[in-house]
Amino acid sequence: MAKIKITQIKSIIDRSERQKRTMQALGLRKINHSVEVEATPSIIGMVRKVNHLVALESL
């Protein structure tokens, strides 16, 4: 599987609880925090749900 780098670019304050939990499940904690993960279908689905809060970069 390919790896992707996900970076949080916007705050989760005033977002729905579902979006906050999705960000937590991705391993993102605060703005400009990045994680490198495998590009599995479940991860891609989570990124799509919060695509307005993150930046995506393929490695």
Coordinates of N, CA, C and O in Angstrom, one line a residue:
M1 N 0.8 -1.2 0.0 CA 0.0 0.0 0.0 C 0.9 1.3 0.0 O 1.9 1.3 0.6
A2 N 0.4 2.3 -0.6 CA 1.1 3.6 -0.6 C 0.9 4.3 0.7 O -0.1 4.1 1.4
K3 N 1.8 5.1 1.0 CA 1.7 5.9 2.3 C 1.3 7.3 1.9 O 1.6 7.8 0.8
I4 N 0.6 7.9 2.8 CA 0.1 9.3 2.6 C 0.5 10.1 3.9 O 0.5 9.5 5.0
K5 N 0.7 11.4 3.7 CA 0.9 12.3 4.8 C -0.3 13.2 5.0 O -0.7 13.9 4.1
I6 N -0.9 13.2 6.2 CA -2.1 14.0 6.5 C -1.7 15.1 7.5 O -1.1 14.8 8.5
T7 N -2.0 16.3 7.1 CA -1.6 17.4 8.0 C -2.9 18.2 8.4 O -3.7 18.5 7.5
Q8 N -3.1 18.5 9.6 CA -4.3 19.3 10.1 C -4.0 20.7 9.8 O -3.0 21.3 10.2
I9 N -4.9 21.4 9.0 CA -4.7 22.8 8.7 C -5.7 23.7 9.3 O -5.5 24.9 9.2
K10 N -6.8 23.2 9.8 CA -7.8 24.0 10.4 C -8.2 23.4 11.8 O -8.0 22.2 12.0
S11 N -8.7 24.3 12.6 CA -9.1 23.9 14.0 C -10.4 23.0 14.0 O -11.2 23.2 13.1
I12 N -10.5 22.2 15.0 CA -11.7 21.4 15.1 C -12.7 22.0 16.1 O -13.7 21.4 16.4
I13 N -12.4 23.2 16.6 CA -13.3 23.9 17.5 C -14.6 24.2 16.6 O -14.5 24.6 15.5
D14 N -15.7 24.1 17.2 CA -17.0 24.3 16.6 C -17.3 23.3 15.5 O -18.1 23.6 14.6
R15 N -16.7 22.2 15.5 CA -17.0 21.1 14.5 C -17.9 20.1 15.2 O -17.9 20.0 16.4
S16 N -18.5 19.2 14.4 CA -19.4 18.2 15.0 C -18.5 17.2 15.8 O -17.3 17.0 15.5
E17 N -19.1 16.5 16.7 CA -18.4 15.5 17.5 C -17.9 14.4 16.6 O -16.8 13.8 16.8
R18 N -18.6 14.0 15.5 CA -18.2 13.0 14.6 C -16.9 13.4 13.9 O -16.0 12.6 13.7
Q19 N -16.8 14.7 13.5 CA -15.6 15.1 12.8 C -14.4 15.2 13.8 O -13.3 14.8 13.5
K20 N -14.7 15.6 15.1 CA -13.6 15.6 16.1 C -13.1 14.2 16.3 O -11.9 14.0 16.4
R21 N -14.0 13.2 16.4 CA -13.5 11.8 16.6 C -12.8 11.2 15.4 O -11.9 10.4 15.6
T22 N -13.2 11.7 14.2 CA -12.5 11.2 13.0 C -11.1 11.7 13.0 O -10.1 11.0 12.7
M23 N -10.9 13.0 13.4 CA -9.5 13.6 13.5 C -8.7 12.9 14.5 O -7.5 12.6 14.3
Q24 N -9.3 12.5 15.7 CA -8.6 11.8 16.7 C -8.2 10.4 16.2 O -7.1 9.9 16.5
A25 N -9.1 9.8 15.5 CA -8.8 8.4 15.0 C -7.7 8.4 13.9 O -7.0 7.5 13.8
L26 N -7.6 9.6 13.2 CA -6.5 9.7 12.3 C -5.2 10.0 13.0 O -4.1 9.9 12.4
G27 N -5.2 10.3 14.3 CA -4.0 10.6 15.0 C -3.6 12.1 15.0 O -2.5 12.4 15.4
L28 N -4.5 12.9 14.6 CA -4.2 14.4 14.5 C -4.6 15.1 15.8 O -5.8 14.8 16.3
R29 N -3.8 15.9 16.4 CA -4.1 16.5 17.6 C -4.3 18.0 17.6 O -5.1 18.6 18.2
K30 N -3.4 18.7 16.8 CA -3.5 20.2 16.7 C -3.1 20.7 15.3 O -2.6 19.9 14.5
I31 N -3.3 21.9 15.1 CA -3.0 22.5 13.8 C -1.5 22.3 13.5 O -0.6 22.5 14.3
N32 N -1.2 22.0 12.2 CA 0.1 21.7 11.7 C 0.7 20.4 12.2 O 1.9 20.1 11.9
H33 N 0.0 19.6 12.8 CA 0.4 18.2 13.2 C 0.2 17.3 12.0 O -0.8 17.4 11.4
S34 N 1.2 16.5 11.8 CA 1.2 15.6 10.6 C 1.4 14.1 11.0 O 2.0 13.9 12.0
V35 N 0.7 13.2 10.3 CA 0.9 11.8 10.5 C 1.1 11.2 9.1 O 0.6 11.6 8.1
E36 N 1.9 10.1 9.1 CA 2.1 9.3 7.9 C 1.4 8.0 8.1 O 1.7 7.3 9.1
V37 N 0.5 7.6 7.2 CA -0.3 6.4 7.4 C -0.4 5.7 6.0 O -0.1 6.3 5.0
E38 N -0.8 4.4 6.1 CA -1.0 3.6 4.9 C -2.3 4.1 4.2 O -3.3 4.4 5.0
A39 N -2.4 4.1 2.9 CA -3.6 4.6 2.2 C -4.6 3.5 2.0 O -4.8 3.0 0.9
T40 N -5.2 3.0 3.1 CA -6.2 2.0 3.1 C -7.5 2.6 2.8 O -7.7 3.8 3.0
P41 N -8.5 1.8 2.3 CA -9.8 2.4 2.0 C -10.5 3.0 3.2 O -11.2 4.0 3.1
S42 N -10.3 2.5 4.4 CA -10.9 3.1 5.6 C -10.2 4.5 5.9 O -10.9 5.4 6.3
I43 N -8.9 4.6 5.8 CA -8.3 5.9 6.0 C -8.7 6.9 5.0 O -9.0 8.0 5.3
I44 N -8.8 6.5 3.7 CA -9.2 7.4 2.7 C -10.6 7.9 2.9 O -11.0 9.0 2.8
G45 N -11.5 7.0 3.4 CA -12.9 7.4 3.8 C -12.9 8.4 4.9 O -13.7 9.4 4.9
M46 N -12.1 8.2 5.9 CA -12.0 9.2 7.0 C -11.5 10.5 6.5 O -12.0 11.6 6.9
V47 N -10.5 10.5 5.7 CA -10.0 11.8 5.1 C -11.0 12.5 4.3 O -11.1 13.7 4.4
R48 N -11.8 11.8 3.6 CA -12.9 12.4 2.8 C -13.9 13.1 3.7 O -14.5 14.2 3.3
K49 N -14.2 12.6 4.9 CA -15.1 13.2 5.8 C -14.6 14.5 6.4 O -15.4 15.3 6.8
V50 N -13.3 14.6 6.5 CA -12.7 15.8 7.1 C -11.8 16.5 6.1 O -10.9 17.2 6.6
N51 N -12.1 16.4 4.8 CA -11.1 17.0 3.8 C -11.0 18.5 3.9 O -10.0 19.1 3.5
H52 N -12.0 19.2 4.5 CA -11.9 20.6 4.7 C -11.0 21.0 5.8 O -10.7 22.2 6.0
L53 N -10.6 20.1 6.6 CA -9.7 20.4 7.8 C -8.3 19.9 7.6 O -7.4 20.2 8.5
V54 N -8.0 19.1 6.6 CA -6.7 18.5 6.4 C -6.1 18.8 5.1 O -6.8 19.1 4.1
A55 N -4.8 18.7 5.0 CA -4.1 18.7 3.7 C -3.5 17.3 3.5 O -3.0 16.7 4.4
L56 N -3.5 16.8 2.3 CA -3.1 15.5 1.9 C -1.9 15.5 1.0 O -1.9 16.3 0.1
E57 N -0.9 14.7 1.2 CA 0.3 14.6 0.4 C 0.7 13.1 0.3 O 0.8 12.4 1.3
S58 N 0.9 12.7 -0.9 CA 1.3 11.3 -1.1 C 2.8 11.2 -1.1 O 3.5 12.1 -1.5
L59 N 3.3 10.1 -0.5 CA 4.7 9.9 -0.3 C 5.2 8.9 -1.3 O 4.6 8.1 -1.8

